[in-house]
Tab-separated table of C-alpha atoms in Angstrom:
chain	number	residue	atom	x	y	z
Z	23	MET	CA	245.274	147.103	110.587
Z	24	ASP	CA	244.525	149.990	112.949
Z	25	ILE	CA	243.070	149.533	116.423
Z	26	ASN	CA	239.459	150.096	115.366
Z	27	GLU	CA	239.699	147.613	112.532
Z	28	HIS	CA	241.305	145.127	114.887
Z	29	LYS	CA	238.500	145.565	117.450
Z	30	GLN	CA	235.902	145.244	114.722
Z	31	ALA	CA	237.597	142.077	113.442
Z	32	GLN	CA	237.633	140.601	116.942
Z	33	HIS	CA	233.980	141.461	117.406
Z	34	GLU	CA	233.094	139.820	114.080
Z	35	GLN	CA	235.057	136.756	115.101
Z	36	ARG	CA	233.142	136.465	118.362
Z	37	ILE	CA	229.832	136.741	116.551
Z	38	GLN	CA	230.842	134.017	114.091
Z	39	ASN	CA	232.126	131.729	116.836
Z	40	TYR	CA	228.991	132.213	118.909
Z	41	ILE	CA	226.577	131.563	116.047
Z	42	LEU	CA	228.521	128.495	114.945
Z	43	ASN	CA	228.666	127.179	118.537
Z	44	LYS	CA	232.435	127.292	118.576
Z	45	MET	CA	232.689	128.856	122.018
Z	46	SER	CA	233.033	127.034	125.296
Z	47	ASP	CA	230.106	127.446	127.658
Z	48	GLU	CA	232.091	129.948	129.738
Z	49	GLU	CA	232.946	132.035	126.683
Z	50	ALA	CA	229.367	131.872	125.418
Z	51	THR	CA	227.986	132.902	128.799
Z	52	ALA	CA	230.390	135.834	129.036
Z	53	PHE	CA	229.353	136.950	125.557
Z	54	GLU	CA	225.661	136.603	126.416
Z	55	ILE	CA	226.081	138.795	129.471
Z	56	GLU	CA	227.783	141.414	127.311
Z	57	TYR	CA	225.182	141.475	124.586
Z	58	LEU	CA	222.068	141.060	126.711
Z	59	ALA	CA	221.253	144.792	126.640
Z	60	ASP	CA	223.280	145.724	123.555
Z	61	GLN	CA	220.649	146.158	120.828
Z	62	ALA	CA	223.184	146.809	118.065
Z	63	CYS	CA	225.067	143.624	118.869
Z	64	ILE	CA	221.844	141.621	119.117
Z	65	GLU	CA	220.826	142.850	115.687
Z	66	GLN	CA	224.163	141.717	114.265
Z	67	LEU	CA	223.686	138.336	115.905
Z	68	GLU	CA	220.151	137.998	114.524
Z	69	ILE	CA	221.359	138.742	111.013
Z	70	ALA	CA	224.312	136.379	111.325
Z	71	LYS	CA	222.005	133.649	112.635
Z	72	LYS	CA	219.514	134.092	109.799
Z	73	LEU	CA	222.288	134.045	107.236
Z	74	TYR	CA	223.687	130.860	108.721
Z	75	GLN	CA	220.258	129.206	108.845
Z	76	GLY	CA	219.577	130.179	105.248
Z	77	LEU	CA	222.897	128.738	104.101
Z	78	CYS	CA	222.145	125.513	105.974
Z	79	VAL	CA	218.784	125.158	104.243
Z	80	ILE	CA	220.393	125.728	100.854
Z	81	ALA	CA	223.132	123.215	101.616
Z	82	ASP	CA	220.631	120.604	102.878
Z	83	ASP	CA	218.348	120.992	99.894
Z	84	SER	CA	221.222	120.926	97.425
Z	85	ASP	CA	222.502	117.690	98.926
Z	86	ALA	CA	219.039	116.135	98.913
Z	87	LEU	CA	218.432	117.182	95.337
Z	88	ILE	CA	221.751	115.839	94.103
Z	89	ALA	CA	221.245	112.579	95.942
Z	90	LYS	CA	217.709	112.113	94.671
Z	91	ASN	CA	217.983	113.240	91.095
Z	92	ASN	CA	221.619	112.610	90.325
Z	93	SER	CA	221.274	114.896	87.385
Z	94	SER	CA	221.996	118.480	86.498
Z	95	THR	CA	219.602	120.991	87.965
Z	96	GLN	CA	218.368	124.164	86.491
Z	97	VAL	CA	218.939	127.239	88.521
Z	98	VAL	CA	216.046	129.603	88.667
Z	99	ALA	CA	216.572	132.900	86.916
Z	100	ASP	CA	217.613	135.740	89.191
Z	101	LYS	CA	214.460	137.749	88.609
Z	102	ASP	CA	212.272	134.834	89.648
Z	103	VAL	CA	213.826	134.604	93.117
Z	104	ASP	CA	212.120	137.892	93.924
Z	105	LYS	CA	208.712	136.431	93.097
Z	106	MET	CA	209.093	133.294	95.106
Z	107	VAL	CA	209.365	134.560	98.638
Z	108	ILE	CA	206.111	133.851	100.383
Z	109	LYS	CA	204.520	137.036	101.557
Z	110	THR	CA	201.585	137.163	103.939
Z	111	PRO	CA	198.964	139.584	102.623
Z	112	LYS	CA	198.748	143.033	104.085
Z	113	TRP	CA	195.488	144.916	104.516
Z	114	TRP	CA	195.578	146.317	100.995
Z	115	GLN	CA	195.837	142.830	99.571
Z	116	LYS	CA	192.652	141.412	101.031
Z	117	ASN	CA	191.125	140.465	97.677
Z	118	VAL	CA	194.103	138.519	96.482
Z	119	PRO	CA	193.883	137.476	92.843
Z	120	SER	CA	194.642	133.863	92.155
Z	121	TRP	CA	197.681	134.649	89.989
Z	122	SER	CA	199.384	136.223	92.974
Z	123	ILE	CA	198.511	133.237	95.101
Z	124	ALA	CA	200.556	131.256	92.619
Z	125	ALA	CA	203.545	133.148	93.957
Z	126	THR	CA	203.145	131.267	97.215
Z	127	VAL	CA	204.559	128.174	95.569
Z	128	LEU	CA	207.886	127.878	97.267
Z	129	VAL	CA	210.778	126.424	95.330
Z	130	MET	CA	214.480	126.300	95.739
Z	131	LEU	CA	215.705	125.080	92.401
Z	132	LEU	CA	212.929	125.341	89.879
Z	133	PRO	CA	212.754	125.956	86.158
Z	134	PHE	CA	210.540	128.962	85.460
Z	135	THR	CA	208.304	126.976	83.107
Z	136	PHE	CA	207.123	124.791	85.981
Z	137	LEU	CA	205.344	127.615	87.786
Z	138	GLN	CA	201.577	127.132	87.575
Z	139	SER	CA	198.453	128.440	89.312
Z	140	ALA	CA	197.954	127.429	92.914
Z	141	LYS	CA	194.753	125.595	92.051
Z	142	ASN	CA	196.377	123.137	89.715
Z	143	ILE	CA	199.973	122.626	90.640
Z	144	ALA	CA	201.950	120.556	88.187
Z	145	ALA	CA	204.989	118.560	89.225
Z	146	LEU	CA	207.455	120.609	91.180
Z	147	PRO	CA	210.433	118.323	91.243
Z	148	SER	CA	212.714	120.354	93.382
Z	149	ALA	CA	210.527	122.093	95.948
Z	150	PRO	CA	211.020	120.940	99.526
Z	151	ILE	CA	207.565	122.098	100.533
Z	152	ARG	CA	204.422	123.030	98.692
Z	153	VAL	CA	202.095	125.733	99.923
Z	154	ILE	CA	198.623	125.992	98.447
Z	155	ASN	CA	196.377	128.879	99.250
Z	156	ILE	CA	192.653	128.494	99.886
Z	157	GLU	CA	190.682	131.627	99.175
Z	158	MET	CA	188.206	132.450	101.870
Z	159	ALA	CA	187.072	135.811	100.552
Z	160	ASP	CA	184.319	134.497	98.343
Z	161	PHE	CA	183.361	131.481	100.361
Z	162	ARG	CA	179.732	132.240	100.974
Z	163	GLY	CA	177.614	131.482	97.974
Z	164	ALA	CA	180.546	130.964	95.690
Z	165	LYS	CA	181.484	127.808	93.895
Z	166	ASN	CA	183.886	125.704	95.841
Z	167	ASN	CA	187.283	125.401	94.241
Z	168	THR	CA	188.871	122.100	93.556
Z	169	LEU	CA	192.487	121.909	94.463
Z	170	THR	CA	194.543	119.379	92.600
Z	171	VAL	CA	197.876	118.342	94.003
Z	172	ASP	CA	200.454	115.963	92.644
Z	173	ASN	CA	201.473	113.418	95.200
Z	174	THR	CA	205.220	113.963	95.454
Z	175	ASN	CA	207.690	113.638	98.251
Z	176	GLN	CA	207.050	117.122	99.593
Z	177	GLN	CA	205.597	118.634	102.683
Z	178	LEU	CA	202.102	119.882	101.844
Z	179	ILE	CA	200.773	122.981	103.579
Z	180	LEU	CA	197.412	124.602	102.941
Z	181	SER	CA	197.168	128.248	103.846
Z	182	THR	CA	194.378	130.762	104.030
Z	183	TYR	CA	194.067	134.398	104.925
Z	184	ILE	CA	191.319	135.463	107.335
Z	185	ASP	CA	190.040	138.979	106.795
Z	186	THR	CA	189.606	140.057	110.400
Z	187	ASP	CA	187.334	142.918	109.359
Z	188	ARG	CA	184.799	140.215	108.592
Z	189	LYS	CA	183.668	139.274	112.073
Z	190	ASP	CA	181.845	136.236	110.746
Z	191	LEU	CA	185.220	134.695	109.899
Z	192	VAL	CA	186.983	135.435	113.145
Z	193	TYR	CA	187.098	132.682	115.756
Z	194	PRO	CA	189.394	131.849	118.667
Z	195	THR	CA	190.473	128.619	116.950
Z	196	TYR	CA	189.851	126.683	113.770
Z	197	ASP	CA	189.716	123.027	112.767
Z	198	PHE	CA	190.590	121.564	109.412
Z	199	THR	CA	189.227	118.149	108.459
Z	200	LEU	CA	189.924	116.114	105.369
Z	201	TYR	CA	187.314	113.507	104.369
Z	202	ALA	CA	187.621	110.695	101.861
Z	203	GLN	CA	185.147	111.375	99.089
Z	204	HIS	CA	184.024	107.788	98.588
Z	205	ASN	CA	182.990	107.032	102.165
Z	206	ASN	CA	183.001	110.389	103.931
Z	207	ASN	CA	185.408	109.138	106.587
Z	208	ALA	CA	187.643	111.722	108.183
Z	209	VAL	CA	191.243	110.910	107.244
Z	210	MET	CA	192.910	113.833	108.942
Z	211	THR	CA	191.880	116.467	111.457
Z	212	LEU	CA	194.001	119.403	112.487
Z	213	ALA	CA	192.410	120.956	115.531
Z	214	ASN	CA	192.673	124.183	117.465
Z	215	ILE	CA	194.679	126.128	114.906
Z	216	SER	CA	195.006	129.826	115.691
Z	217	LEU	CA	195.576	132.769	113.453
Z	218	ASN	CA	199.151	133.952	113.370
Z	219	GLN	CA	200.138	137.616	113.622
Z	220	ASP	CA	199.498	138.073	109.888
Z	221	ASN	CA	195.968	136.634	110.119
Z	222	MET	CA	197.007	133.491	108.314
Z	223	LEU	CA	195.971	129.923	109.027
Z	224	TYR	CA	198.329	127.143	108.061
Z	225	PHE	CA	197.314	123.492	107.882
Z	226	ASN	CA	200.249	121.165	107.655
Z	227	LEU	CA	199.219	117.974	105.876
Z	228	GLY	CA	202.680	116.534	106.238
Z	229	GLN	CA	204.844	114.701	103.782
Z	230	ASN	CA	203.303	111.705	102.004
Z	231	LYS	CA	200.664	111.403	104.699
Z	232	VAL	CA	197.665	111.635	102.376
Z	233	GLU	CA	197.132	108.902	99.801
Z	234	ASN	CA	196.080	109.502	96.213
Z	235	GLY	CA	192.381	110.069	95.908
Z	236	GLN	CA	189.492	112.461	96.025
Z	237	TYR	CA	188.761	114.300	99.222
Z	238	HIS	CA	186.689	117.094	100.487
Z	239	TYR	CA	187.798	119.379	103.242
Z	240	SER	CA	186.156	121.710	105.681
Z	241	ILE	CA	187.454	124.607	107.705
Z	242	ILE	CA	185.491	125.205	110.868
Z	243	GLY	CA	185.531	128.112	113.259
Z	244	LYS	CA	185.136	127.232	116.943
Z	245	THR	CA	183.936	129.490	119.715
Z	246	LYS	CA	185.149	129.193	123.297
Z	247	LYS	CA	181.809	127.643	124.188
Z	248	GLY	CA	182.496	124.813	121.765
Z	249	GLU	CA	180.113	125.970	119.034
Z	250	TYR	CA	181.141	125.196	115.476
Z	251	THR	CA	180.555	127.070	112.245
Z	252	THR	CA	181.601	125.765	108.863
Z	253	LEU	CA	183.464	128.525	107.084
Z	254	LYS	CA	184.738	126.833	103.975
Z	255	GLU	CA	184.318	123.561	102.163
Z	256	GLY	CA	186.041	122.379	99.066
Z	257	GLN	CA	187.405	119.489	97.092
Z	258	LEU	CA	190.963	118.261	97.107
Z	259	THR	CA	192.352	115.789	94.601
Z	260	ILE	CA	195.673	114.145	95.175
Z	261	LYS	CA	197.050	112.239	92.253
Z	262	ASN	CA	200.232	110.620	91.148
Z	263	LYS	CA	202.947	112.845	89.760
Z	264	LEU	CA	202.988	112.686	85.983
S	26	MET	CA	227.369	150.445	125.666
S	27	THR	CA	230.231	150.596	128.137
S	28	LYS	CA	230.455	148.296	131.113
S	29	GLU	CA	230.203	151.298	133.430
S	30	ASN	CA	226.980	152.459	131.794
S	31	GLU	CA	225.473	148.989	132.016
S	32	SER	CA	226.432	148.678	135.694
S	33	GLN	CA	224.891	152.032	136.521
S	34	ILE	CA	221.691	151.327	134.613
S	35	ALA	CA	221.351	147.888	136.145
S	36	THR	CA	221.909	149.183	139.670
S	37	ALA	CA	219.358	151.937	139.179
S	38	LEU	CA	216.778	149.501	137.836
S	39	VAL	CA	217.205	147.112	140.756
S	40	GLU	CA	216.905	149.949	143.275
S	41	ARG	CA	213.752	151.264	141.669
S	42	ILE	CA	212.190	147.808	141.586
S	43	GLN	CA	213.027	147.221	145.215
S	44	GLN	CA	211.283	150.503	146.034
S	45	GLY	CA	208.126	149.174	144.435
S	46	ASP	CA	208.372	150.971	141.101
S	47	LYS	CA	206.284	148.908	138.659
S	48	MET	CA	207.483	150.949	135.683
S	49	ALA	CA	211.039	149.900	136.546
S	50	GLU	CA	209.995	146.249	136.218
S	51	ALA	CA	208.633	146.933	132.733
S	52	ASP	CA	211.792	148.880	131.886
S	53	MET	CA	213.947	145.966	132.954
S	54	VAL	CA	212.043	143.487	130.815
S	55	ALA	CA	212.062	145.871	127.856
S	56	ARG	CA	215.805	146.338	128.204
S	57	TYR	CA	216.849	142.697	128.352
S	58	GLN	CA	214.002	140.782	126.698
S	59	ARG	CA	215.360	140.766	123.136
S	60	GLY	CA	218.787	139.602	124.287
S	61	LEU	CA	217.315	136.959	126.580
S	62	LEU	CA	215.072	135.600	123.829
S	63	PHE	CA	217.939	135.460	121.357
S	64	MET	CA	220.128	133.651	123.843
S	65	LEU	CA	217.473	131.099	124.740
S	66	ARG	CA	216.439	130.492	121.116
S	67	HIS	CA	220.079	130.015	120.168
S	68	ARG	CA	220.762	127.596	123.000
S	69	ALA	CA	217.482	125.714	122.810
S	70	ASN	CA	217.163	125.658	118.999
S	71	ASN	CA	213.430	125.640	119.688
S	72	SER	CA	211.521	128.921	119.569
S	73	GLU	CA	208.484	127.716	121.484
S	74	LEU	CA	210.529	126.262	124.308
S	75	ALA	CA	212.677	129.401	124.409
S	76	ASP	CA	209.624	131.630	124.694
S	77	ASP	CA	208.246	129.546	127.571
S	78	ILE	CA	211.599	129.571	129.337
S	79	ALA	CA	211.854	133.347	128.898
S	80	GLN	CA	208.512	133.843	130.650
S	81	GLU	CA	209.550	131.621	133.510
S	82	THR	CA	212.903	133.394	133.723
S	83	TRP	CA	211.213	136.763	134.123
S	84	ARG	CA	208.903	135.412	136.790
S	85	ILE	CA	211.875	134.222	138.820
S	86	VAL	CA	214.030	137.300	138.189
S	87	LEU	CA	211.247	139.652	139.266
S	88	GLU	CA	210.551	137.587	142.348
S	89	LYS	CA	214.200	137.612	143.383
S	90	VAL	CA	214.825	141.271	142.611
S	91	ARG	CA	211.726	142.322	144.548
S	92	GLY	CA	212.786	140.059	147.392
S	93	LYS	CA	216.257	141.699	147.466
S	94	GLU	CA	217.908	138.406	146.693
S	95	ILE	CA	220.269	139.850	144.096
S	96	LYS	CA	223.602	140.399	145.843
S	97	ASN	CA	225.244	142.599	143.239
S	98	PRO	CA	222.706	144.751	141.354
S	99	SER	CA	225.343	145.951	138.891
S	100	THR	CA	225.574	142.405	137.511
S	101	LEU	CA	221.876	142.162	136.725
S	102	ALA	CA	222.580	140.939	133.154
S	103	ALA	CA	224.685	138.063	134.477
S	104	PHE	CA	221.901	137.242	136.930
S	105	ILE	CA	219.307	137.083	134.185
S	106	VAL	CA	221.533	134.955	131.929
S	107	GLN	CA	222.201	132.489	134.735
S	108	ILE	CA	218.521	132.144	135.621
S	109	GLY	CA	217.689	131.628	131.952
S	110	LYS	CA	220.349	128.956	131.536
S	111	ASN	CA	219.244	127.172	134.702
S	112	GLN	CA	215.630	127.139	133.577
S	113	LEU	CA	216.639	125.754	130.197
S	114	ASN	CA	218.748	123.012	131.765
S	115	MET	CA	215.909	122.112	134.116
S	116	SER	CA	213.512	121.852	131.211
S	117	TYR	CA	215.867	119.394	129.458
S	118	ARG	CA	216.143	117.267	132.554
S	119	GLY	CA	212.398	117.188	133.034
S	120	ALA	CA	211.220	116.940	129.442
S	121	HIS	CA	210.779	113.805	127.352
S	122	ASN	CA	213.588	114.401	124.877
S	123	ALA	CA	214.810	111.794	122.456
S	124	LYS	CA	218.403	112.394	123.505
S	125	VAL	CA	219.345	112.267	127.160
S	126	THR	CA	222.795	113.427	128.078
S	127	VAL	CA	224.665	114.284	131.219
S	128	ASN	CA	226.426	117.271	129.710
S	129	ILE	CA	223.689	119.475	128.266
S	130	ASP	CA	226.181	121.875	126.727
S	131	ASP	CA	227.529	119.290	124.310
S	132	VAL	CA	224.185	118.651	122.687
S	133	VAL	CA	222.392	120.954	120.301
S	134	PRO	CA	218.779	119.766	120.363
S	135	VAL	CA	217.211	119.620	116.946
S	136	ASP	CA	213.981	121.527	116.496
S	137	THR	CA	211.837	118.706	115.134
S	138	GLN	CA	208.541	120.422	115.847
S	139	LEU	CA	208.689	123.141	113.211
S	140	LYS	CA	205.303	124.665	112.603
S	141	PRO	CA	204.228	125.669	109.084
S	142	GLN	CA	204.976	129.317	109.795
S	143	GLN	CA	208.474	128.376	110.858
S	144	ILE	CA	208.956	126.172	107.802
S	145	LEU	CA	207.989	129.073	105.592
S	146	GLU	CA	210.263	131.449	107.428
S	147	ARG	CA	213.167	129.048	107.050
S	148	ASN	CA	212.577	128.738	103.353
S	149	ASN	CA	212.077	132.461	102.867
S	150	THR	CA	215.386	133.011	104.646
S	151	ALA	CA	217.031	130.536	102.321
S	152	LEU	CA	215.649	132.337	99.280
S	153	VAL	CA	217.033	135.636	100.498
S	154	VAL	CA	220.387	133.996	101.114
S	155	ARG	CA	220.244	132.524	97.625
S	156	LYS	CA	219.702	136.009	96.249
S	157	LEU	CA	222.713	137.171	98.243
S	158	LEU	CA	224.893	134.400	96.843
S	159	GLN	CA	223.759	135.239	93.333
S	160	GLU	CA	224.819	138.840	93.894
S	161	LEU	CA	228.326	137.881	94.934
S	162	SER	CA	230.307	138.575	91.795
S	163	VAL	CA	233.563	137.129	93.100
S	164	PRO	CA	233.410	133.328	93.133
S	165	ARG	CA	236.017	133.242	95.853
S	166	ASP	CA	233.698	135.182	98.188
S	167	LYS	CA	230.936	132.637	97.630
S	168	GLU	CA	233.330	129.807	98.285
S	169	LEU	CA	234.587	131.477	101.455
S	170	ILE	CA	231.074	131.766	102.848
S	171	MET	CA	230.110	128.182	102.049
S	172	ARG	CA	233.358	126.746	103.378
S	173	PHE	CA	233.153	128.733	106.590
S	174	TYR	CA	229.477	128.388	107.432
S	175	ILE	CA	228.548	125.051	105.923
S	176	LYS	CA	231.707	122.996	105.802
S	177	GLU	CA	232.801	124.690	109.053
S	178	GLU	CA	236.375	124.805	107.897
S	179	ASP	CA	238.938	126.570	109.989
S	180	LYS	CA	239.395	130.238	109.130
S	181	LYS	CA	243.145	129.870	108.767
S	182	ALA	CA	242.743	126.928	106.436
S	183	ILE	CA	240.302	128.882	104.279
S	184	CYS	CA	242.600	131.898	104.146
S	185	GLN	CA	245.478	129.693	103.104
S	186	ALA	CA	243.484	127.846	100.471
S	187	LEU	CA	242.032	131.012	98.968
S	188	ALA	CA	245.163	133.144	99.407
S	189	LEU	CA	243.455	135.671	101.679
S	190	ASP	CA	244.614	137.519	104.721
S	191	ASP	CA	242.682	137.785	107.962
S	192	LEU	CA	241.410	141.270	107.246
S	193	HIS	CA	240.086	140.355	103.815
S	194	PHE	CA	238.347	137.314	105.267
S	195	ASN	CA	236.558	139.406	107.886
S	196	ARG	CA	235.612	142.021	105.323
S	197	VAL	CA	233.958	139.456	103.058
S	198	LEU	CA	231.835	138.132	105.914
S	199	HIS	CA	231.010	141.597	107.157
S	200	ARG	CA	229.925	142.711	103.658
S	201	ALA	CA	227.866	139.557	103.187
S	202	ARG	CA	226.035	140.060	106.477
S	203	HIS	CA	225.505	143.730	105.719
S	204	ARG	CA	224.062	142.947	102.282
S	205	PHE	CA	221.948	140.104	103.692
S	206	LYS	CA	220.486	142.495	106.252
S	207	ALA	CA	219.537	144.946	103.491
S	208	LEU	CA	217.955	142.188	101.384
S	209	TRP	CA	216.060	140.780	104.345
S	210	GLN	CA	214.695	144.174	105.340
S	211	GLN	CA	213.673	144.837	101.750
S	212	TYR	CA	211.703	141.604	101.459
S	213	MET	CA	210.030	142.038	104.819
S	214	ALA	CA	208.992	145.568	103.957
S	215	ASP	CA	207.374	144.539	100.656
């Protein structure tokens, strides 16, 4: 090994040790002082950290899946991995067709035949979370969509894209409320949600927090003065997994 | 970036700030912000907390640099790191954490407040990593990565078990990170 390779190897080793928290505090501090203004090193650290975090998620989900199912799992085909990364829509994707919304279903180990449209998601046995998109684009005057979700042991997230060119949809914050259909009682309210940098709203309904049943939901825009405008209403059905 | 360059740049920045140069303050933040954020997010394991601490760190650093309280301007990076660490430790002592410990450095707080965006990012990262693992044609390379990162096995033990030398081990990890970077950039650009 020549000197450059040796230096490179040492540098790699430091990055690994730092990311895996294998340094003493003194060593870590010394390394932090070195890399604080070193953009190339920071980029290497960011990549190493992401890789490590991704491997941890895979390892956690594999363990959970094996423990829960205790059966062989089907590995998704290579080509399908490309379709499953959740992408936030760019400006040229404002009118997002529903088939592409289906691609927001996030799975880790999932047979291809289980992929369905976002509006009627069949059982997804292996997915750690489920993301369902609500289309806002045609909300005024259009029929409200009914979302049907199987009640499984997964974290349920509803997402929606706000077209910021439509000023009537843009508010400082938003509320999401879920009402029981039979008595109109509010069962869950998520308040003061802001748009993220990709103009997306995410409503985290949690894991097993909503019982089976029929619900309707509303998304409300709130002004700083406390005025409310209903932007979207729809139906949500949560039923037992088949 | 050599140590001499860093010392010179740091000294120049401090001098300019102390002369009232507002642009120098912005230059300083621009220069060290990414590194500071990475450090705090790594130590805190909580992006929101890290971002808050970073803001507070800059407030204090600017105050002290303007007030000529930095004794050795060439060690500005060390100054910033120390302020950041102190602020983080103070936030642990003051916050209502589930775990309370005397030695902060031994505990890696778990980020239990992941927001949906963060959940998605985590899972997207995992999918990209999965793609990477699928691309690794040599089973031994896959095993090396999983044993090192997940099982946290000792590098020497892995090399012995897989009949690798040190150089080969480093090359596998370097190639994996390089390929992961390319995959990540590709997905984010799409």
